[in-house]
Amino acid sequence: MRKTLLSIIFSITLLQLVAQDNSYNLMPVPKSIQRHADYCAVNKQFTIGIVGHPGNRVYQEATRALRRLDNRMGFFFKQGNLNNKDSSHNATLLIEVKRPAILNLQEDESYRLQTSARQVKITAATDLGAIRGLETLQQLLSVHQDGYYFPGVVIDDEPRFPWRGLLLDITLHWMPMDVVKRTLDAMASVKLNVFHLHLTEDQMFGIESKVYPRLTTVGAEGNFYTQDAIKEIIAYADQRGIRIVPEFDVPGHCTAMLKAYPHLASVPREYELQRYYGVFDPALDVTKPSTYTFLDSLFTEMAALFPDEYFHIGGDENTGKDWDRNPAIKAYMQQKGMTTYRELETEFISRLLPILKKNGKKMMGWDEILRPGVPHDIMIQSWRGTESLVEAAKQGYTGLLSTGYYIDLIQPTDFHYLTDPVPANTPLTKSQQQFIVGGEATMWTEHVTPETVDSRIWPRTAAIAERLWSPQSVTNVEDMYQRLEKIDLYLEGLGTTQLKNKGMLMRRLANGYNTHALEVLVDVIEPLKIYERNEGDTMYTVFSPYTKIADVATPDQKVARLFRNNVSRYCKAKDPKMVPGLKNQMELWKNNDTAFRALIRQSPVLQEAENLSANLAQIATIGLEALQYIVAKKSPPKDWKANCLQITKQAKEQGGRCELQVVTAIEELVETASLFKVFH
Amino acid sequence: MRKTLLSIIFSITLLQLVAQDNSYNLMPVPKSIQRHADYCAVNKQFTIGIVGHPGNRVYQEATRALRRLDNRMGFFFKQGNLNNKDSSHNATLLIEVKRPAILNLQEDESYRLQTSARQVKITAATDLGAIRGLETLQQLLSVHQDGYYFPGVVIDDEPRFPWRGLLLDITLHWMPMDVVKRTLDAMASVKLNVFHLHLTEDQMFGIESKVYPRLTTVGAEGNFYTQDAIKEIIAYADQRGIRIVPEFDVPGHCTAMLKAYPHLASVPREYELQRYYGVFDPALDVTKPSTYTFLDSLFTEMAALFPDEYFHIGGDENTGKDWDRNPAIKAYMQQKGMTTYRELETEFISRLLPILKKNGKKMMGWDEILRPGVPHDIMIQSWRGTESLVEAAKQGYTGLLSTGYYIDLIQPTDFHYLTDPVPANTPLTKSQQQFIVGGEATMWTEHVTPETVDSRIWPRTAAIAERLWSPQSVTNVEDMYQRLEKIDLYLEGLGTTQLKNKGMLMRRLANGYNTHALEVLVDVIEPLKIYERNEGDTMYTVFSPYTKIADVATPDQKVARLFRNNVSRYCKAKDPKMVPGLKNQMELWKNNDTAFRALIRQSPVLQEAENLSANLAQIATIGLEALQYIVAKKSPPKDWKANCLQITKQAKEQGGRCELQVVTAIEELVETASLFKVFH
């Protein structure tokens, strides 16, 4: 009972973070791994030596690796900050690097990691490869009867795709520096290499311009990155081998710019920062020369700040309505023989290209920027479907996939995991496939705050990272989920908050320390998916509380997923050994409602989940009945099935912007029980 | 059993954060509170109106109060960011302010908070008083059968002392912006009003100087506050009515300065940043005019950055040895007729005074700056004992107490709570007492990181805040601990990490999700106190891991404290109803060792606590025996007591830099059992 209770309370089984024996739990899985018997023990004499022609990056990352290992093993290593004096070939960990890397799309990230009884050796053409190898090493750390060790392996590794990104939107909810840094740490640990900052929006302008200071004094409300902060982010990312791609969204999604500089607008209006979320009409007047003067100065300033060769100009979701409302714009279009606003957008894109080019930048944008006549060195980020990416590649345009990687939409991790930028059945030829450089997970932040954002990004983005790094053949979903659970804990050790904030959010929501009844419910609910949560785009504003049950609930609820899997297995094979587990689980749900109602009285904010809790109890009751019939191989009474399915149908209704995730499993039990009808 | 287990697992009993009925759990306790029946219900129509002559601060804080309330109750309030249009006298919460405050030692912080059935009204002479009242209001939020409400009260409140501070050292371990901001949020919530930043040390120089950039390019290793960051901190604190007092420690504790600008040093040396913790010899050469030129420029730059009238120059712990080592300094002293280095320090202080004065600043420093002839407008921060503070007050010097508020030393909260800057038995006259303006908790950061610092500051500093705000007569320790447990949860809701990081630290340390055995042990151990942890000042360096069992262990372990209290109560009155509780507790400890040993095999970093766990099991076994004898009123065998005390003596030994906190209670049980000897 004690064990059962514990595992229920923590909703997890005993798991170990440092690998034991030969189960290394690497994520992403390397390209090639050979095992041998000569493990390398780790004790307090552990040292790192660096040889070859390394740059500063590898000294910094090796220092960080040393401290991370010490934080896990607690040995008080003697080595301080590493520098070129730390070049002993006899070090426990020897890093050999041929040259410092240049962070770009073409750079070599390969490495070899070899263990022997007296040394671990990482060899790489570039320091970038070496630091990828250091992350693999962290994940390899293991425990056996004599203590810590690195198992005997030869790993040869390199990425499948060169662009493995995460977009973080910092405009729909502001994300301060600590979120950025811990996100970069976690990205590096799963070998992601592009951090895409969505910096400007209708709701705010998120980065200081010294040329146009009103962009933040008027276009923001205190929260934005200063240029010093941006430099800090770039340096932090660079050390970890991560490129920063900034996005300045034009010609739509720009209300904050228009509030600051109304002369840029298509329609004269009192511009205020948007408080709701969605797609709005305000757009730059792209027919006026002064707009290009402005963008030229702004982009020139920002191009100098961001070293990456790609510069993202957004380009998405301009409604065209404000252009329609301006007679001068309509006259301009007529004069140029343009019949749709898409043609005007095409002209806009073509006029931005030389501005970026003279600043040494390549243009990147969402699908919309792919227009007839645009040069081939742009980068298309596909958000509207793989078709547009395939179409682009056929035309010789470089692109990357974001469709299928929208991690804000609360879809299950296996859905993202099995989305491949170049699937096995791609219609593209081998040479066309080269135009698809990878993918990017996108974390839009309408419905997250710094308190909850990690729970949407992690651990699931690690599975996307594996898709983009590991061989195409690595697709075992169950294995992925098992490793993901370990990576979850590993990432927490690095600083991400998805696990620890769950407890905090529940204590606040329960208005007390005892959160048991809340946790039992939360473990089987997920927030409404895709774009359902914000009904009609009018429920939520930037001022809304994001501290409610839908914010504690996460995607990929493990208790629910395992229950669904177990029910399916049981309904197929009817293994009697599975009955007690299913029964205990459903009894827990059935009995939880009383405790949950008591919690509501103590914390009325939970009222909105009353129906979820009641429904859970009801379907658990049905599930227990179904289980009894199945075990007894007895047919249920007439109408039982219909009544049950009436109840499960009702249990699919939302409460607190969440849905129960175990209804289909209960229905499966009901259906299975009802099959005995023939023997009645 | 389930309930028992739960309460053991969470180590807490059911507690509610929002006050129920009439137990308001305010901390600090207000000066005067009258209760009446007319409570004010809160629903989604809740609004705030601001009238009188408020400044920007009250609009910002009222906006923050609105969002905080909504985050707790989840109503989706319609009001956005408040401004001077939000002046309805019919608002649910009406704030009436006579004038904006000036943040200084003399400012009025008083307020009145009155509830009626239709409105809560906060009236204050200054916006500072109003925002103190807003914090009281947050703590008043209550729940009854009809939902959320503010209870019927008339509160008249003002602080006992005008200086209620917290020192945060950011040099021994770097503390990034997120630590600073959540600390300021928490400080404001318990009405602390001075944030003292210890910015420079032997280990690093923590703030950007544009005049002397090498102070951070050479004197720091990447971590320091830019001037933009400092402005952000000042603005953030100002909004919350908190003054920022910066400390630039001279003439000692300045190795980082000397590494950057070696010409300032008393001894020519290769200066490197100190890696160990302690007191070191490097000191400014205070005999050279160039040193004053340097300090004049630096302090003038920094004085312009920090608006507060006080400027802390440290002045502590100069060993004088480096002055001794320099013949020129000795010659200078001889020429001036100085026989001790204290006299040279006195001259140094007197030469700094005009630099500060011309920049409009008053000097603040540690005890050491109180020297014959210094003017009376300096501020003495007492760290060496209350005597020096009393002595200063007698001489007409203003001072504040830090002795007794060193929260880094892991002493129990009640010790800090009962330390009074002006105790009832003070030898000072009424008018002399006026020179003592308050106190400051000090968070030195040798042995904490951003992950653990909150667990040393909170909730305990709330008790110090109460000492400094509330009437002298508020001294009930048990009542304080009960409210403190609720404040702990309340502060977590505001963003502090002491509760949620405990789980994270334990999961990392246990190398898995199941931390039960570790938690049972951690709940009864505390890190070595005072300065014992860092034996000989040579165990720890700035590179040491702070992720071990001593870092998960916190001061004020509640399970241990309650056990000690319960044992004392039981040994006095021998209430049989207490026996099962004591027995269950000791059985848990006795049986935990097996599970803890299994955990060590999974996570060898826990090895260092093996003896603690074994000792806990052993003394629990003895305690259970003692309890049996007491219950049976039977005398134990000859030698039993001596054997037991041998074991408890051994159990006082440290393990993992921690000590068991229940040994004295077991000894009390043994002693009590041994009293039956006479009846043998």
Coordinates of N, CA and C in Angstrom, one line a residue, chain A residues 1-2 5-6 9-10 12-18 20 67 70-81 143-144 147-148 178 181 208 210 221 223 226 228 232 275-276 451 484-486 488-489 492-495 497 499-501 503-504 507-508 511-516 519 539-548 595 600-606, chain B residues 1-2 5-6 9-10 12-18 20 67 70-81 143-144 147-148 178 181 208 210 221 223 226 228 232 275-276 451 484-486 488-489 492-497 499-501 503-504 507-508 511-516 519 539-540 542-548 595 601-606:
Chain A
M1 N 0.8 -1.2 0.0 CA 0.0 0.0 0.0 C 0.8 1.2 0.0
R2 N 1.9 1.2 0.8 CA 2.7 2.4 0.9 C 3.3 2.7 -0.5
L5 N 0.7 4.0 -2.8 CA 0.4 5.4 -2.5 C 1.5 6.3 -3.1
L6 N 2.7 5.9 -2.7 CA 3.8 6.8 -3.2 C 3.8 7.0 -4.7
I9 N 1.0 9.2 -5.6 CA 1.3 10.6 -5.3 C 2.3 11.2 -6.2
F10 N 3.3 10.6 -6.5 CA 4.3 11.2 -7.4 C 4.0 10.9 -8.9
I12 N 4.6 8.6 -10.7 CA 5.7 8.1 -11.4 C 6.2 6.8 -10.7
T13 N 6.9 6.0 -11.4 CA 7.6 4.9 -10.8 C 9.0 5.3 -10.6
L14 N 9.7 4.4 -9.9 CA 11.1 4.6 -9.5 C 11.9 4.7 -10.8
L15 N 12.6 5.8 -11.0 CA 13.4 6.0 -12.2 C 14.8 6.5 -11.8
Q16 N 15.8 6.2 -12.5 CA 17.1 6.8 -12.2 C 17.6 7.7 -13.3
L17 N 18.2 8.8 -12.8 CA 18.6 9.8 -13.8 C 20.0 9.4 -14.4
V18 N 20.9 9.0 -13.6 CA 22.2 8.6 -14.0 C 22.0 7.1 -14.5
Q20 N 22.1 3.3 -15.4 CA 22.6 2.1 -14.7 C 22.8 1.1 -15.8
R67 N 31.9 21.6 -13.9 CA 31.1 22.0 -12.7 C 29.8 21.2 -12.7
D70 N 30.5 17.8 -11.3 CA 30.8 17.9 -9.9 C 29.5 18.2 -9.1
N71 N 28.6 19.0 -9.7 CA 27.3 19.2 -9.0 C 26.5 17.9 -8.9
R72 N 26.7 17.0 -9.8 CA 26.0 15.7 -9.7 C 26.6 14.7 -8.8
M73 N 28.0 14.7 -8.8 CA 28.7 13.7 -8.0 C 29.3 14.2 -6.7
G74 N 29.4 15.5 -6.6 CA 29.8 16.1 -5.3 C 31.2 15.9 -4.9
F75 N 32.2 15.8 -5.8 CA 33.6 15.4 -5.5 C 34.5 16.6 -5.1
F76 N 34.1 17.8 -5.3 CA 34.9 18.9 -5.1 C 36.2 18.9 -6.0
F77 N 36.0 18.7 -7.3 CA 37.1 18.7 -8.2 C 38.0 19.9 -8.0
K78 N 39.3 19.7 -8.2 CA 40.2 20.8 -7.9 C 40.4 21.8 -9.1
Q79 N 40.1 21.3 -10.3 CA 40.3 22.2 -11.4 C 39.4 23.4 -11.4
G80 N 39.9 24.6 -11.7 CA 39.1 25.8 -11.7 C 38.6 26.1 -13.1
N81 N 38.6 27.3 -13.5 CA 38.2 27.7 -14.9 C 39.3 27.2 -15.8
V143 N 26.1 4.7 -12.9 CA 26.4 4.3 -11.5 C 26.5 2.8 -11.5
H144 N 27.5 2.2 -10.8 CA 27.4 0.8 -10.4 C 28.0 0.6 -9.0
G147 N 30.6 2.9 -7.8 CA 30.4 4.4 -7.8 C 30.1 4.9 -9.3
Y148 N 30.6 6.1 -9.6 CA 30.3 6.7 -10.9 C 31.2 6.2 -11.9
D178 N 16.0 34.9 -17.2 CA 16.3 33.6 -16.6 C 15.6 32.5 -17.4
K181 N 17.9 31.9 -20.5 CA 19.1 31.1 -20.2 C 18.9 29.7 -19.9
E208 N 15.2 46.8 -27.5 CA 15.6 48.2 -27.5 C 16.2 48.6 -28.9
K210 N 18.2 51.9 -30.4 CA 18.7 53.2 -30.0 C 18.4 54.2 -31.1
E221 N 5.8 48.1 -22.3 CA 5.4 48.7 -21.0 C 6.4 48.2 -19.9
N223 N 8.8 46.0 -20.1 CA 9.5 44.7 -20.4 C 10.0 44.7 -21.8
T226 N 17.1 45.0 -23.4 CA 18.1 46.0 -23.8 C 19.1 45.4 -24.8
D228 N 22.2 45.5 -24.4 CA 23.2 44.7 -23.5 C 22.6 43.3 -23.2
E232 N 24.2 39.7 -24.2 CA 24.4 38.7 -23.2 C 23.8 37.3 -23.7
R275 N -4.6 44.0 -26.6 CA -4.7 43.3 -25.3 C -5.2 41.9 -25.6
Y276 N -5.9 41.7 -26.7 CA -6.4 40.3 -27.0 C -5.3 39.6 -27.9
E451 N 6.1 31.2 -15.4 CA 5.9 30.1 -14.5 C 5.6 28.7 -15.2
L484 N 12.2 9.8 -22.4 CA 11.8 11.2 -22.2 C 11.5 11.4 -20.7
E485 N 11.1 10.4 -20.0 CA 10.8 10.6 -18.6 C 12.1 10.8 -17.8
K486 N 13.2 10.1 -18.3 CA 14.5 10.3 -17.7 C 15.1 11.7 -18.0
D488 N 13.4 14.3 -18.6 CA 12.6 15.2 -17.9 C 13.3 15.6 -16.6
L489 N 13.7 14.6 -15.9 CA 14.4 14.7 -14.6 C 15.8 15.3 -14.8
E492 N 15.5 19.0 -15.4 CA 15.2 19.7 -14.2 C 16.5 19.9 -13.4
G493 N 17.4 19.0 -13.5 CA 18.7 19.1 -12.8 C 19.5 20.2 -13.4
L494 N 19.3 20.5 -14.7 CA 19.9 21.6 -15.4 C 19.3 23.0 -15.1
G495 N 18.1 23.0 -14.6 CA 17.5 24.3 -14.3 C 16.1 24.5 -14.8
T497 N 12.0 24.2 -15.2 CA 11.1 24.3 -14.1 C 9.8 23.4 -14.2
L499 N 9.0 20.4 -13.7 CA 8.6 19.5 -12.6 C 8.3 20.3 -11.3
K500 N 9.3 21.1 -10.9 CA 9.1 21.8 -9.6 C 8.0 22.8 -9.6
N501 N 7.7 23.4 -10.8 CA 6.6 24.4 -10.7 C 5.3 23.7 -10.7
G503 N 4.4 21.5 -8.6 CA 4.0 21.5 -7.2 C 3.6 22.9 -6.7
M504 N 4.4 23.8 -7.1 CA 4.1 25.2 -6.7 C 2.7 25.6 -7.2
R507 N 0.0 23.9 -5.2 CA -0.1 24.5 -3.8 C -0.9 25.8 -3.8
R508 N -0.5 26.6 -4.8 CA -1.2 27.9 -4.9 C -2.7 27.7 -5.2
N511 N -4.6 26.3 -2.4 CA -4.6 27.2 -1.3 C -4.2 26.5 0.0
G512 N -3.2 25.6 -0.2 CA -2.7 24.9 1.0 C -1.6 23.9 0.5
Y513 N -1.0 23.2 1.5 CA 0.1 22.3 1.2 C -0.4 20.9 0.7
N514 N -1.6 20.5 1.1 CA -2.1 19.2 0.7 C -2.8 19.3 -0.7
T515 N -2.1 18.8 -1.7 CA -2.6 19.0 -3.0 C -3.0 17.6 -3.6
H516 N -3.2 16.6 -2.8 CA -3.4 15.2 -3.3 C -4.6 15.1 -4.2
E519 N -4.0 16.8 -7.5 CA -3.0 16.1 -8.3 C -3.7 14.9 -9.0
M539 N -11.7 35.2 -25.0 CA -11.7 34.9 -23.6 C -10.5 35.5 -22.8
Y540 N -9.4 35.4 -23.5 CA -8.1 35.8 -22.8 C -7.6 37.1 -23.3
T541 N -7.0 37.8 -22.4 CA -6.2 39.0 -22.7 C -4.8 38.9 -22.1
V542 N -4.0 39.9 -22.4 CA -2.7 39.9 -21.7 C -2.8 40.0 -20.2
F543 N -3.9 40.4 -19.7 CA -4.1 40.6 -18.3 C -4.7 39.4 -17.6
S544 N -5.0 38.4 -18.3 CA -5.7 37.2 -17.7 C -4.9 36.4 -16.8
P545 N -5.5 35.8 -15.8 CA -4.8 35.0 -14.9 C -4.4 33.7 -15.6
Y546 N -3.1 33.3 -15.5 CA -2.7 32.0 -16.0 C -2.2 31.2 -14.9
T547 N -3.0 31.0 -13.9 CA -2.7 30.3 -12.7 C -3.7 29.3 -12.3
K548 N -4.5 28.9 -13.3 CA -5.7 28.1 -13.0 C -5.4 26.6 -13.4
A595 N -12.9 14.3 -1.9 CA -11.8 15.2 -1.4 C -11.7 16.4 -2.3
I600 N -12.4 22.4 -3.1 CA -13.1 23.6 -3.7 C -13.6 24.5 -2.6
R601 N -14.1 24.0 -1.5 CA -14.6 24.9 -0.5 C -13.4 25.7 0.1
Q602 N -12.2 25.1 0.1 CA -11.1 25.8 0.6 C -10.5 26.7 -0.4
S603 N -10.8 26.5 -1.7 CA -10.1 27.2 -2.8 C -11.1 27.4 -3.9
P604 N -12.0 28.3 -3.8 CA -13.1 28.4 -4.8 C -12.6 28.6 -6.3
V605 N -11.4 29.0 -6.5 CA -10.9 29.1 -7.9 C -11.0 27.7 -8.6
L606 N -11.1 26.6 -7.8 CA -11.2 25.3 -8.4 C -12.6 24.9 -8.8
Chain B
M1 N -4.0 5.6 8.0 CA -2.6 5.4 7.5 C -2.4 6.3 6.3
R2 N -3.4 6.4 5.5 CA -3.1 7.2 4.3 C -2.8 8.6 4.7
L5 N 0.6 8.9 6.3 CA 1.6 8.8 5.3 C 1.7 10.1 4.5
L6 N 0.6 10.6 4.1 CA 0.6 11.9 3.4 C 1.3 13.0 4.2
I9 N 4.9 12.4 4.2 CA 5.5 12.7 2.9 C 5.7 14.2 2.7
F10 N 4.6 14.9 3.0 CA 4.7 16.3 2.8 C 5.3 17.1 4.0
I12 N 4.1 18.1 6.5 CA 3.2 19.2 7.0 C 1.8 18.7 7.2
T13 N 1.1 19.5 7.9 CA -0.3 19.2 8.1 C -1.1 20.1 7.1
L14 N -2.4 19.8 7.1 CA -3.2 20.6 6.2 C -3.2 22.1 6.6
L15 N -2.9 22.9 5.7 CA -2.8 24.4 6.0 C -3.5 25.1 4.9
Q16 N -4.0 26.2 5.2 CA -4.6 27.0 4.2 C -4.0 28.4 4.1
L17 N -3.8 28.8 2.8 CA -3.0 30.0 2.5 C -3.9 31.2 2.7
V18 N -5.1 31.2 2.1 CA -6.1 32.3 2.2 C -6.7 32.1 3.6
Q20 N -9.0 31.7 6.7 CA -10.4 31.3 6.9 C -10.9 31.9 8.3
R67 N -3.6 42.2 -10.4 CA -3.2 41.0 -11.1 C -2.9 39.9 -10.1
D70 N -6.1 38.5 -8.9 CA -6.8 37.8 -10.0 C -6.1 36.4 -10.1
N71 N -4.8 36.4 -10.0 CA -4.0 35.2 -10.1 C -4.4 34.2 -9.0
R72 N -4.8 34.7 -7.9 CA -5.2 33.8 -6.8 C -6.7 33.4 -6.9
M73 N -7.6 34.3 -7.4 CA -9.0 34.0 -7.5 C -9.5 33.6 -8.8
G74 N -8.7 33.9 -9.9 CA -9.1 33.5 -11.2 C -10.3 34.1 -11.8
F75 N -10.6 35.3 -11.5 CA -11.9 35.9 -12.0 C -11.8 36.6 -13.4
F76 N -10.6 36.8 -13.9 CA -10.5 37.5 -15.2 C -11.1 39.0 -15.0
F77 N -10.5 39.7 -14.0 CA -11.0 41.1 -13.8 C -10.8 41.9 -15.1
K78 N -11.7 42.8 -15.4 CA -11.7 43.6 -16.6 C -10.7 44.7 -16.6
Q79 N -10.4 45.3 -15.4 CA -9.5 46.4 -15.4 C -8.1 46.1 -15.9
G80 N -7.5 47.0 -16.7 CA -6.2 46.8 -17.2 C -5.2 47.4 -16.4
N81 N -4.2 48.1 -17.0 CA -3.2 48.9 -16.2 C -3.9 50.2 -15.7
V143 N -11.6 33.1 2.7 CA -12.6 32.2 2.0 C -13.6 31.8 3.0
H144 N -14.9 31.8 2.6 CA -16.0 31.2 3.4 C -16.9 30.5 2.4
G147 N -17.5 32.1 -0.9 CA -16.4 32.4 -1.8 C -15.4 33.3 -1.1
Y148 N -14.8 34.2 -1.9 CA -13.7 35.0 -1.4 C -14.2 36.3 -0.8
D178 N 16.8 37.5 -11.6 CA 15.5 36.9 -11.2 C 15.6 36.6 -9.7
K181 N 14.8 40.1 -8.2 CA 13.4 40.6 -8.3 C 12.4 39.8 -7.4
E208 N 29.1 47.2 -13.1 CA 29.8 47.9 -14.2 C 30.1 49.3 -13.8
K210 N 31.6 52.6 -15.9 CA 32.0 53.0 -17.2 C 33.3 53.8 -17.1
E221 N 34.1 37.7 -13.8 CA 34.3 36.7 -14.9 C 33.0 36.5 -15.6
N223 N 29.9 37.6 -14.8 CA 28.8 37.9 -14.1 C 28.9 39.3 -13.3
T226 N 25.1 45.2 -15.1 CA 25.4 46.4 -15.9 C 24.7 47.6 -15.3
D228 N 22.5 49.4 -16.7 CA 21.1 49.3 -17.1 C 20.4 48.3 -16.1
E232 N 17.3 49.1 -13.6 CA 16.1 48.2 -13.5 C 15.8 47.8 -12.1
R275 N 39.6 32.5 -4.5 CA 38.7 31.4 -4.8 C 38.2 30.8 -3.5
Y276 N 38.9 31.0 -2.4 CA 38.4 30.6 -1.1 C 37.6 31.7 -0.4
E451 N 20.0 28.6 -6.6 CA 19.1 27.5 -6.4 C 18.7 27.3 -4.9
L484 N 4.2 31.7 10.3 CA 5.4 31.6 9.3 C 5.2 30.5 8.3
E485 N 4.5 29.4 8.7 CA 4.3 28.3 7.8 C 3.3 28.7 6.7
K486 N 2.4 29.5 7.1 CA 1.4 30.0 6.1 C 2.1 31.0 5.2
D488 N 5.1 31.0 4.4 CA 6.0 30.3 3.5 C 5.3 30.0 2.2
L489 N 4.1 29.4 2.3 CA 3.3 29.1 1.1 C 2.9 30.3 0.4
E492 N 5.8 31.6 -1.6 CA 6.0 30.7 -2.8 C 5.0 31.2 -3.9
G493 N 3.8 31.5 -3.6 CA 2.9 32.0 -4.5 C 3.3 33.2 -5.2
L494 N 4.1 34.0 -4.5 CA 4.7 35.2 -5.1 C 5.9 35.0 -5.9
G495 N 6.5 33.8 -5.8 CA 7.7 33.5 -6.7 C 8.9 33.0 -6.0
T496 N 9.0 33.0 -4.7 CA 10.2 32.5 -4.1 C 10.3 31.0 -4.2
T497 N 11.5 30.4 -4.1 CA 11.7 29.1 -4.5 C 12.0 28.1 -3.4
L499 N 10.3 26.3 -1.3 CA 9.5 25.1 -1.3 C 9.8 24.2 -2.5
K500 N 9.6 24.8 -3.7 CA 9.7 24.0 -4.9 C 11.1 23.5 -5.2
N501 N 12.1 24.3 -4.8 CA 13.4 23.8 -5.1 C 13.9 22.7 -4.2
G503 N 12.1 20.0 -3.6 CA 11.8 18.8 -4.4 C 12.8 18.6 -5.5
M504 N 13.2 19.7 -6.2 CA 14.1 19.6 -7.3 C 15.5 19.1 -6.8
R507 N 15.3 15.5 -5.9 CA 15.3 14.5 -7.0 C 16.7 14.4 -7.7
R508 N 17.4 15.5 -7.8 CA 18.7 15.5 -8.4 C 19.7 14.7 -7.5
N511 N 18.9 11.1 -7.5 CA 19.1 10.5 -8.9 C 17.9 9.8 -9.3
G512 N 16.7 10.3 -9.0 CA 15.5 9.7 -9.4 C 14.3 10.4 -8.8
Y513 N 13.1 9.9 -9.2 CA 11.9 10.6 -8.8 C 11.5 10.3 -7.3
N514 N 11.9 9.1 -6.9 CA 11.4 8.7 -5.5 C 12.4 9.2 -4.5
T515 N 12.0 10.2 -3.8 CA 12.9 10.8 -2.8 C 12.5 10.6 -1.4
H516 N 11.6 9.6 -1.2 CA 11.0 9.5 0.2 C 12.0 9.3 1.3
E519 N 14.0 12.4 2.0 CA 13.2 13.4 2.6 C 13.0 13.1 4.1
M539 N 37.6 24.3 3.1 CA 36.9 23.2 2.5 C 36.3 23.6 1.2
Y540 N 35.7 24.8 1.2 CA 34.9 25.2 0.0 C 35.6 26.3 -0.7
V542 N 34.9 28.9 -4.5 CA 33.8 29.4 -5.4 C 33.4 28.3 -6.5
F543 N 34.3 27.3 -6.6 CA 34.0 26.2 -7.6 C 33.3 25.0 -7.0
S544 N 33.1 25.0 -5.7 CA 32.6 23.8 -5.0 C 31.1 23.5 -5.4
P545 N 30.8 22.2 -5.4 CA 29.4 21.9 -5.6 C 28.5 22.3 -4.4
Y546 N 27.4 23.0 -4.7 CA 26.5 23.3 -3.6 C 25.1 22.6 -3.9
T547 N 25.2 21.3 -4.1 CA 24.1 20.5 -4.6 C 24.0 19.3 -3.7
K548 N 24.6 19.3 -2.5 CA 24.7 18.1 -1.7 C 23.7 18.2 -0.6
A595 N 16.0 1.8 3.4 CA 15.7 2.5 2.1 C 16.8 3.5 1.8
R601 N 23.1 3.5 -3.0 CA 23.7 2.6 -4.1 C 23.3 3.2 -5.5
Q602 N 22.1 3.9 -5.5 CA 21.6 4.5 -6.7 C 22.3 5.9 -6.9
S603 N 22.7 6.5 -5.9 CA 23.2 7.8 -5.9 C 24.4 8.0 -4.9
P604 N 25.6 7.6 -5.3 CA 26.7 7.6 -4.4 C 27.0 8.9 -3.7
V605 N 26.6 10.0 -4.3 CA 26.8 11.3 -3.7 C 26.2 11.4 -2.3
L606 N 25.3 10.5 -2.0 CA 24.6 10.5 -0.7 C 25.4 9.7 0.4

